[in-house]
JSON list of C-alpha atoms in Angstrom, two decimals:
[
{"chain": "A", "resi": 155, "resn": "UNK", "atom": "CA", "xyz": [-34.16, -48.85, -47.32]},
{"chain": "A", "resi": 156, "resn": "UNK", "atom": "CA", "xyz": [-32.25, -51.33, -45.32]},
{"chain": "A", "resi": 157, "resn": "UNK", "atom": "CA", "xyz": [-30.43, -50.33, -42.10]},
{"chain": "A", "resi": 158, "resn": "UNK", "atom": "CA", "xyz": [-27.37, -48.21, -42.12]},
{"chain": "A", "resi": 159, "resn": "UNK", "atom": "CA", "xyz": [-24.07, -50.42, -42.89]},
{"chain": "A", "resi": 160, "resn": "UNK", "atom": "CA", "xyz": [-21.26, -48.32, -44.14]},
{"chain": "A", "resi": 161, "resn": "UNK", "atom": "CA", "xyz": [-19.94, -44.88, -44.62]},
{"chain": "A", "resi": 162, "resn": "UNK", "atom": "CA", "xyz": [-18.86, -43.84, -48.02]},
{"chain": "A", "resi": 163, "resn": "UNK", "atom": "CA", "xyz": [-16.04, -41.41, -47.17]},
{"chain": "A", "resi": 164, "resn": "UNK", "atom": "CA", "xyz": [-14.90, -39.58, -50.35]},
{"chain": "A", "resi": 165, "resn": "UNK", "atom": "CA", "xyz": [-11.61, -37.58, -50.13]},
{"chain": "A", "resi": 166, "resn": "UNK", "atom": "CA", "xyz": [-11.54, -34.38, -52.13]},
{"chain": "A", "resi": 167, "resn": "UNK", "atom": "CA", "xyz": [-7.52, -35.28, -53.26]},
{"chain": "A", "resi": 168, "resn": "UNK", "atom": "CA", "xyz": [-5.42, -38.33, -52.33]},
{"chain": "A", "resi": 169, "resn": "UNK", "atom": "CA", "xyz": [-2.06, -35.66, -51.74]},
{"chain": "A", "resi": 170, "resn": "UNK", "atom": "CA", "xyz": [-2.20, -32.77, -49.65]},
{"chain": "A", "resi": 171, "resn": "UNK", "atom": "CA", "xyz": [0.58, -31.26, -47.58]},
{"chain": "A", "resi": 172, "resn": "UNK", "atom": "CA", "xyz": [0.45, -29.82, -44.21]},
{"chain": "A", "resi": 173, "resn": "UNK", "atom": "CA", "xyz": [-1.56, -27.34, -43.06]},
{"chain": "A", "resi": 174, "resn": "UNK", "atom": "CA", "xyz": [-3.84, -27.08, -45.79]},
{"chain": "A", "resi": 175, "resn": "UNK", "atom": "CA", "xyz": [-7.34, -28.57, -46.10]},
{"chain": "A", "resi": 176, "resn": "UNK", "atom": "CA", "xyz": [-8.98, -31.38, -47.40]},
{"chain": "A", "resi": 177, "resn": "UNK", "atom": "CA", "xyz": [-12.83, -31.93, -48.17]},
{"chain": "A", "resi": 178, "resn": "UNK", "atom": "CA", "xyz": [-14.59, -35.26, -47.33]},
{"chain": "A", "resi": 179, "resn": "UNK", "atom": "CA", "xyz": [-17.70, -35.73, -48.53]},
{"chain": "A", "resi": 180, "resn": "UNK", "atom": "CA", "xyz": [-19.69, -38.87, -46.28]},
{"chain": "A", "resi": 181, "resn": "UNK", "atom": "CA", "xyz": [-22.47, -40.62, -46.96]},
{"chain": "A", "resi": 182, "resn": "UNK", "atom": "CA", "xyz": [-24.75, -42.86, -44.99]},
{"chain": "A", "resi": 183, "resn": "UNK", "atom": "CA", "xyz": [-25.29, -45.91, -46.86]},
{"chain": "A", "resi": 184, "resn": "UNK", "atom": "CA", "xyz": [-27.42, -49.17, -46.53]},
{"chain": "A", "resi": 185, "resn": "UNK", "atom": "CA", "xyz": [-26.35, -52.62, -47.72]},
{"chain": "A", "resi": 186, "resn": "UNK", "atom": "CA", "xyz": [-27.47, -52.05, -51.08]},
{"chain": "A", "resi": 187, "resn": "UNK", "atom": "CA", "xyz": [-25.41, -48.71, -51.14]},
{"chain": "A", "resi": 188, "resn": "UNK", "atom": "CA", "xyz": [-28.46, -46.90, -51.27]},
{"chain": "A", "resi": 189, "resn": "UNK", "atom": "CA", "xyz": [-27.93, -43.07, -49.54]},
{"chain": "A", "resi": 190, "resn": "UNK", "atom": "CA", "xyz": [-30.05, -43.13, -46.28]},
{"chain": "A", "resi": 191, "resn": "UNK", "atom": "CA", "xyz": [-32.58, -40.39, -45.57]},
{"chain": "A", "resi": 192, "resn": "UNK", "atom": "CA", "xyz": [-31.10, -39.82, -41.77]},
{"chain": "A", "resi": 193, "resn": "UNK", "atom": "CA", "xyz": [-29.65, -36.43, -40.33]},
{"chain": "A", "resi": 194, "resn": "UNK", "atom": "CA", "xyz": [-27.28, -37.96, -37.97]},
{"chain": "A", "resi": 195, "resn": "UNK", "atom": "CA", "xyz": [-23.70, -36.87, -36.01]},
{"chain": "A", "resi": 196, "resn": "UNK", "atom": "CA", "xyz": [-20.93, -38.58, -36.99]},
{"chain": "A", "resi": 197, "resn": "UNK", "atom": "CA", "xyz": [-17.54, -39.04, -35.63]},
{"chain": "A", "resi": 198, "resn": "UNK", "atom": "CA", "xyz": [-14.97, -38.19, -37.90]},
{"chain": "A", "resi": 199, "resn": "UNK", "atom": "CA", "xyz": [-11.13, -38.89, -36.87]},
{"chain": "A", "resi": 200, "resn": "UNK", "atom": "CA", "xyz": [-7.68, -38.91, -38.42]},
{"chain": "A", "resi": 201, "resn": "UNK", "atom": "CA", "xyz": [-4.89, -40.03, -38.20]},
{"chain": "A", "resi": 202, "resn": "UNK", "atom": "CA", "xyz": [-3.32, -37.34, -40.30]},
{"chain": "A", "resi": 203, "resn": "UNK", "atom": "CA", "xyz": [-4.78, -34.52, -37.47]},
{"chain": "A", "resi": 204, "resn": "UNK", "atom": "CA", "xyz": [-5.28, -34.34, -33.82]},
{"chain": "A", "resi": 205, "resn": "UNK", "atom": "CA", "xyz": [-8.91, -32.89, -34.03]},
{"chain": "A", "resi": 206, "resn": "UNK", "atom": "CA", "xyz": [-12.19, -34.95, -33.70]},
{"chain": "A", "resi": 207, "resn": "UNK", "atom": "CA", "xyz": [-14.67, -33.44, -35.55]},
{"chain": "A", "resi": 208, "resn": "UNK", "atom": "CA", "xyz": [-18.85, -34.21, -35.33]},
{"chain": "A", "resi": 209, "resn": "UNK", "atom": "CA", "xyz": [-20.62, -33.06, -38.43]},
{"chain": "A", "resi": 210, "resn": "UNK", "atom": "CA", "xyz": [-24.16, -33.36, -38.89]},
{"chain": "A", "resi": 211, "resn": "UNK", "atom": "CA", "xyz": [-25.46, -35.67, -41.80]},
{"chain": "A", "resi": 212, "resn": "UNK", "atom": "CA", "xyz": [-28.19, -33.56, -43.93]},
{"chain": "A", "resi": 213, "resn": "UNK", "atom": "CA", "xyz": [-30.53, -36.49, -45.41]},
{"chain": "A", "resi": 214, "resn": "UNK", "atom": "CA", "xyz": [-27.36, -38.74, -45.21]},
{"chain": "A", "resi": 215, "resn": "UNK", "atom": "CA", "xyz": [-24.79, -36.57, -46.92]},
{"chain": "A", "resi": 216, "resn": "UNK", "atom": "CA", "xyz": [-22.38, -33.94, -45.35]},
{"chain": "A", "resi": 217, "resn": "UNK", "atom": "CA", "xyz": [-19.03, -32.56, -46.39]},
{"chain": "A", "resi": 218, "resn": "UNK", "atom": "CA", "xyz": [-16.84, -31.52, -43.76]},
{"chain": "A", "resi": 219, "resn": "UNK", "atom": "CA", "xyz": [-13.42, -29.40, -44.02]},
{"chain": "A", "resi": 220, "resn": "UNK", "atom": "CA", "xyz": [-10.43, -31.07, -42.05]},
{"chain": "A", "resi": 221, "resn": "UNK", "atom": "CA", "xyz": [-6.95, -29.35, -41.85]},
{"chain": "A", "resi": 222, "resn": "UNK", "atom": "CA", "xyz": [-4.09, -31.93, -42.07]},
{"chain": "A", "resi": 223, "resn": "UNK", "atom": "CA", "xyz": [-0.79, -31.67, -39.50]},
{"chain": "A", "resi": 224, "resn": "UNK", "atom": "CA", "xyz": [0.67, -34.75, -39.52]},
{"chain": "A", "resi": 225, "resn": "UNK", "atom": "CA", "xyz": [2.42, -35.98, -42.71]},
{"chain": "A", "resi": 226, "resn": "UNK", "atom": "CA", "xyz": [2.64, -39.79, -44.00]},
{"chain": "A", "resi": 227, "resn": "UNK", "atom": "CA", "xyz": [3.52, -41.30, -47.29]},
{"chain": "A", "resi": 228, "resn": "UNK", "atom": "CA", "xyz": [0.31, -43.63, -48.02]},
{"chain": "A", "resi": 229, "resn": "UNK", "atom": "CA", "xyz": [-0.99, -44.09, -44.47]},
{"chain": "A", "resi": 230, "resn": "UNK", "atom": "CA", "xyz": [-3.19, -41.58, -43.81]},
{"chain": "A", "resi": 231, "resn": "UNK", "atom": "CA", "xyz": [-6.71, -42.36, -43.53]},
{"chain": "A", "resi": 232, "resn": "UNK", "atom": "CA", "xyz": [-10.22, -40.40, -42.12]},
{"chain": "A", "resi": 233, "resn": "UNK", "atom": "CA", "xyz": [-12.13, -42.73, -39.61]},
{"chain": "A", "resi": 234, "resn": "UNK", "atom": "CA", "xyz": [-15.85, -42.34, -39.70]},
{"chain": "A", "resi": 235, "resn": "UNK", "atom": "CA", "xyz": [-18.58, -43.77, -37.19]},
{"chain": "A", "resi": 236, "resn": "UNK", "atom": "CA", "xyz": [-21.04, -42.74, -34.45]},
{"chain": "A", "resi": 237, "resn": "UNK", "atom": "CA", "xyz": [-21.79, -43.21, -30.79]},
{"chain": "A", "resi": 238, "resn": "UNK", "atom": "CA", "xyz": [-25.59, -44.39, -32.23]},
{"chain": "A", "resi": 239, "resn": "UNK", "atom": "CA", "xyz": [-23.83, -47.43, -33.91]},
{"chain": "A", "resi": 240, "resn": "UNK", "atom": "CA", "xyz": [-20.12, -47.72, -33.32]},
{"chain": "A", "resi": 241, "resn": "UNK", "atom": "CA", "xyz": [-20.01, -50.89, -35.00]},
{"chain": "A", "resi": 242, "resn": "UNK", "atom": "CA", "xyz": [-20.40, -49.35, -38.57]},
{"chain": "A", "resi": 243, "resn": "UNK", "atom": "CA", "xyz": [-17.00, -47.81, -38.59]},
{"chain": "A", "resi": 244, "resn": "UNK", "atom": "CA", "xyz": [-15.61, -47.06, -42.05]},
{"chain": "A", "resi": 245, "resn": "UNK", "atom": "CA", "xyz": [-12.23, -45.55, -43.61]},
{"chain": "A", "resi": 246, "resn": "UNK", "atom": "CA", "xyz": [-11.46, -43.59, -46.49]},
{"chain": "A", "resi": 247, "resn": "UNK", "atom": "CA", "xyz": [-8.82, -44.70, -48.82]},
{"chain": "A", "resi": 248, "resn": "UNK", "atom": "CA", "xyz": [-5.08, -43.95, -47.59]},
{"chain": "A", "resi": 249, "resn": "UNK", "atom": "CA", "xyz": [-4.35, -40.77, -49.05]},
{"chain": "A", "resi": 250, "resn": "UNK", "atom": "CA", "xyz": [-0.38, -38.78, -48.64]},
{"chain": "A", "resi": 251, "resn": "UNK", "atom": "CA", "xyz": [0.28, -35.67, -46.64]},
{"chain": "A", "resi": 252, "resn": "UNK", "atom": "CA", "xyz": [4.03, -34.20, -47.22]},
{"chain": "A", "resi": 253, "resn": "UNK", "atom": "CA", "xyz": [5.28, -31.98, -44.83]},
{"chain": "A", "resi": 254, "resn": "UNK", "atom": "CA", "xyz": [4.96, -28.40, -44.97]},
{"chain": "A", "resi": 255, "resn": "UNK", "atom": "CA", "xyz": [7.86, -25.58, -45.82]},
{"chain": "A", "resi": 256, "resn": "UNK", "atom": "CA", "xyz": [11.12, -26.15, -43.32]},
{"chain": "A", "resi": 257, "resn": "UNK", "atom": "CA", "xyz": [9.99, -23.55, -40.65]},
{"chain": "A", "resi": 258, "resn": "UNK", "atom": "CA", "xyz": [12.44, -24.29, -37.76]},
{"chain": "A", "resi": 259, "resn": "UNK", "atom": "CA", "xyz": [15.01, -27.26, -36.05]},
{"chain": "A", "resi": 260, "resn": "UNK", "atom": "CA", "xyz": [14.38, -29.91, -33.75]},
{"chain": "A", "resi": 261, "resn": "UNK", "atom": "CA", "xyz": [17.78, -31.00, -31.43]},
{"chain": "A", "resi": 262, "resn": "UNK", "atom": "CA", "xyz": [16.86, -34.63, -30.48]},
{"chain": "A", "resi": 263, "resn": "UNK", "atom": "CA", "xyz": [19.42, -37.43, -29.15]},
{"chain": "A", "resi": 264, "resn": "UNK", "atom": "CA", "xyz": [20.07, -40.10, -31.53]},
{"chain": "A", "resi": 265, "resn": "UNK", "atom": "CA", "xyz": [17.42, -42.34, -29.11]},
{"chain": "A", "resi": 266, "resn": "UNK", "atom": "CA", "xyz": [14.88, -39.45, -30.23]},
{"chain": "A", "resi": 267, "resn": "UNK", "atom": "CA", "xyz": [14.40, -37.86, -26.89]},
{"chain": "A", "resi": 268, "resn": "UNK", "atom": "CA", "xyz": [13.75, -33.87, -27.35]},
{"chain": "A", "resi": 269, "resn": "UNK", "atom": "CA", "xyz": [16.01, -33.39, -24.48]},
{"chain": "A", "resi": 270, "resn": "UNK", "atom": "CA", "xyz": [19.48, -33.87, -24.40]},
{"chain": "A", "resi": 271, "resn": "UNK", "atom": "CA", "xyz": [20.88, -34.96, -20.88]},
{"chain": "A", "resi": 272, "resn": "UNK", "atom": "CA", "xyz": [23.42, -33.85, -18.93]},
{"chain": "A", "resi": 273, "resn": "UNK", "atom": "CA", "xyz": [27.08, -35.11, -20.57]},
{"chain": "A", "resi": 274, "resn": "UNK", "atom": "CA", "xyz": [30.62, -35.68, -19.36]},
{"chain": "A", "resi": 275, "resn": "UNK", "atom": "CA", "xyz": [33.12, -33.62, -19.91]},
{"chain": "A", "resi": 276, "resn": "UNK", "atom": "CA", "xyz": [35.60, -35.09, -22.35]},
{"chain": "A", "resi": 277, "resn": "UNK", "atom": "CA", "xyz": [33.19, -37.73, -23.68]},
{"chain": "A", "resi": 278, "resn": "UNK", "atom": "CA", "xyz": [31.80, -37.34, -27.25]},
{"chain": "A", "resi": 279, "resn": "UNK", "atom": "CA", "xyz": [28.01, -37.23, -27.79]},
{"chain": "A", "resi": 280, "resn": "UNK", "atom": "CA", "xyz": [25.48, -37.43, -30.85]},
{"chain": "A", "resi": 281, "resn": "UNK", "atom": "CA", "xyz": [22.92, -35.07, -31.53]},
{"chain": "A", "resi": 282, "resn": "UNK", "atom": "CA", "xyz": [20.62, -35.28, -34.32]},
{"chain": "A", "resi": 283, "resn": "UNK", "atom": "CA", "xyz": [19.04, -32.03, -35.88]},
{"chain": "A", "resi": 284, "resn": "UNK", "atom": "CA", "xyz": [16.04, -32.38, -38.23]},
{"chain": "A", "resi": 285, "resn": "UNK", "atom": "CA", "xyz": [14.27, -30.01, -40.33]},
{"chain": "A", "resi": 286, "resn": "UNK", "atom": "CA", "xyz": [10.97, -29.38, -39.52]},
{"chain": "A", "resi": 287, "resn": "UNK", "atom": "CA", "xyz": [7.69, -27.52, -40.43]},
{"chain": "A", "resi": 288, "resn": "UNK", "atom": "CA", "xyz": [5.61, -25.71, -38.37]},
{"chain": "A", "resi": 289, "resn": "UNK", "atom": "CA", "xyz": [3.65, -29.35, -37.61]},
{"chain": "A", "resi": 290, "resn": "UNK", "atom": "CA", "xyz": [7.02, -30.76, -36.11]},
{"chain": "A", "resi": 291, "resn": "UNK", "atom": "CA", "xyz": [7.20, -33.40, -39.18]},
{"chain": "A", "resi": 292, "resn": "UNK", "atom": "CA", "xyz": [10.37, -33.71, -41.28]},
{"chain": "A", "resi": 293, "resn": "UNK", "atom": "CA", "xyz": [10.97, -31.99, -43.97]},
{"chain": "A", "resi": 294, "resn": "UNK", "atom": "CA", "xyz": [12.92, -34.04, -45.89]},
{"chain": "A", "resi": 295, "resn": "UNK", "atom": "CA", "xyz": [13.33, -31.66, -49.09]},
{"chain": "A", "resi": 296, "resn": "UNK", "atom": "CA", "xyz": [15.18, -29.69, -46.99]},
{"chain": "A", "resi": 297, "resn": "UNK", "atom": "CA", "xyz": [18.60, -28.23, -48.03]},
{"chain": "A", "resi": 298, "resn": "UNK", "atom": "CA", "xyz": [19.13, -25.67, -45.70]},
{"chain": "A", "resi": 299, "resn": "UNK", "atom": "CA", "xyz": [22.65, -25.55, -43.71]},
{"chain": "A", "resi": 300, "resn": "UNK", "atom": "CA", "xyz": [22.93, -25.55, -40.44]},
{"chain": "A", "resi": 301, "resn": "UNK", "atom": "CA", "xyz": [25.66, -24.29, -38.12]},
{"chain": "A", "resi": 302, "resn": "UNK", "atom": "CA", "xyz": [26.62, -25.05, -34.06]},
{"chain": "A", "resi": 303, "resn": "UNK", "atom": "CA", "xyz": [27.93, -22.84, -31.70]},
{"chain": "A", "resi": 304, "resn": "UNK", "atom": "CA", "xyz": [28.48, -22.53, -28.24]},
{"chain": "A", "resi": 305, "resn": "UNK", "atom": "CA", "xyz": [30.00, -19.73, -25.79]},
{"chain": "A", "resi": 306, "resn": "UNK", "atom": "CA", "xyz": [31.09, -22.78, -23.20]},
{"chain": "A", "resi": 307, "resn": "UNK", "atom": "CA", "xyz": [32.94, -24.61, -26.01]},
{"chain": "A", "resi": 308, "resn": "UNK", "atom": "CA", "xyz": [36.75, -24.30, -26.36]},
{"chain": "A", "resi": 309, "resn": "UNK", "atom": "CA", "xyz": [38.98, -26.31, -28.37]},
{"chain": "A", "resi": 310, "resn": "UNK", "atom": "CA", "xyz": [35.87, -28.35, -29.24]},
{"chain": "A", "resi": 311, "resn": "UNK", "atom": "CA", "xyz": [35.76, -29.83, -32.82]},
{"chain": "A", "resi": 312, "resn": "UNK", "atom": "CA", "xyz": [32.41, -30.12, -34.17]},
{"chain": "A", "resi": 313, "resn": "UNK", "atom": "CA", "xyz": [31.26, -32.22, -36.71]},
{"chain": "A", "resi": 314, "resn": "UNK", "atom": "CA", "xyz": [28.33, -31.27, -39.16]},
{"chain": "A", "resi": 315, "resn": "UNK", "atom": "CA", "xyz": [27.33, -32.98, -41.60]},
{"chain": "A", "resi": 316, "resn": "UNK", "atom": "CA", "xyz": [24.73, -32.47, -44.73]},
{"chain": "A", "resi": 317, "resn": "UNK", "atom": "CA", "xyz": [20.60, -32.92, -44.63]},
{"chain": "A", "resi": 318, "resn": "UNK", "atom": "CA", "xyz": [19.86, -36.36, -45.66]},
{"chain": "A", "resi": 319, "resn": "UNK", "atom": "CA", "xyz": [16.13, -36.99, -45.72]},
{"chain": "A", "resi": 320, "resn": "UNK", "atom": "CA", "xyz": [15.54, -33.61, -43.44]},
{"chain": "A", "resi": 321, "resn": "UNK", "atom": "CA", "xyz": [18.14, -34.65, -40.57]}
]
């Protein structure tokens, strides 16, 4: 056989959701897409997890497990290479990961920062509240209520409005 020039990285579904798992099967490959008889460690990344796995090739096929956290419509892909040849790097296809079941809120500014600062008295602010799963993403099925209140506020009117998308 010729020398190695591609992964073939074959997802086990192109939708998953959150938390759960997905197979991908790899296989070394030469330029004629012939399987190579090799037994090495490849890198295997994600941009739908934070993990790096290394599973071992057995005579140029493995199948590793890889539980997905971070959801995307369409642009979630697994990243496969080695140290050996980082050159040959190859992608799966982009597959979809939806959020998991709304687990908790996330109080951001409308700029996104997770902290609100300090305001002035008298001097309306925006908060945004978003639904989220245990993975922090959105869950923009979401149609659970949500209610605000505070033992400093007095005379305070408080707007809230409906989920829309998860916020």
């Amino acid at each position: 056989p010729a020398p190695l020039d591609n992964y073939w990285v074959q997802l086990s579904t192109t939708t998953t959701t959150a938390g759960q798992d997905l197979n991908v099967t790899i296989t070394a490959r030469d330029i004629f897409l012939n399987t190579l008889n090799t037994n090495a460690i490849v890198r295997v990344t994600s941009n739908a997890l934070s993990d790096i796995t290394y599973p071992q090739l057995i005579s140029g096929v493995t199948t590793v497990t890889l539980t997905v956290t971070t959801a995307g419509y369409l642009d979630r892909v697994v990243t496969v290479n080695t140290t050996a040849t980082p050159s040959v790097t190859s992608q799966s296809t982009m597959f979809t990961v939806t959020s998991a079941n709304h687990t908790t809120y996330a109080i951001e500014t409308v700029e996104g920062l997770p902290t609100i600062p300090d305001q002035t008295a008298g001097v309306a602010t925006t908060i945004v509240i978003r639904a989220v799963d245990a993975f922090g993403n959105t869950v923009l099925a979401s149609t659970a209520g949500v209610g605000i209140t505070s033992a400093s506020w007095s005379g305070t009117t408080i707007t809230v409005s409906a989920f829309t998308q998860g916020t």
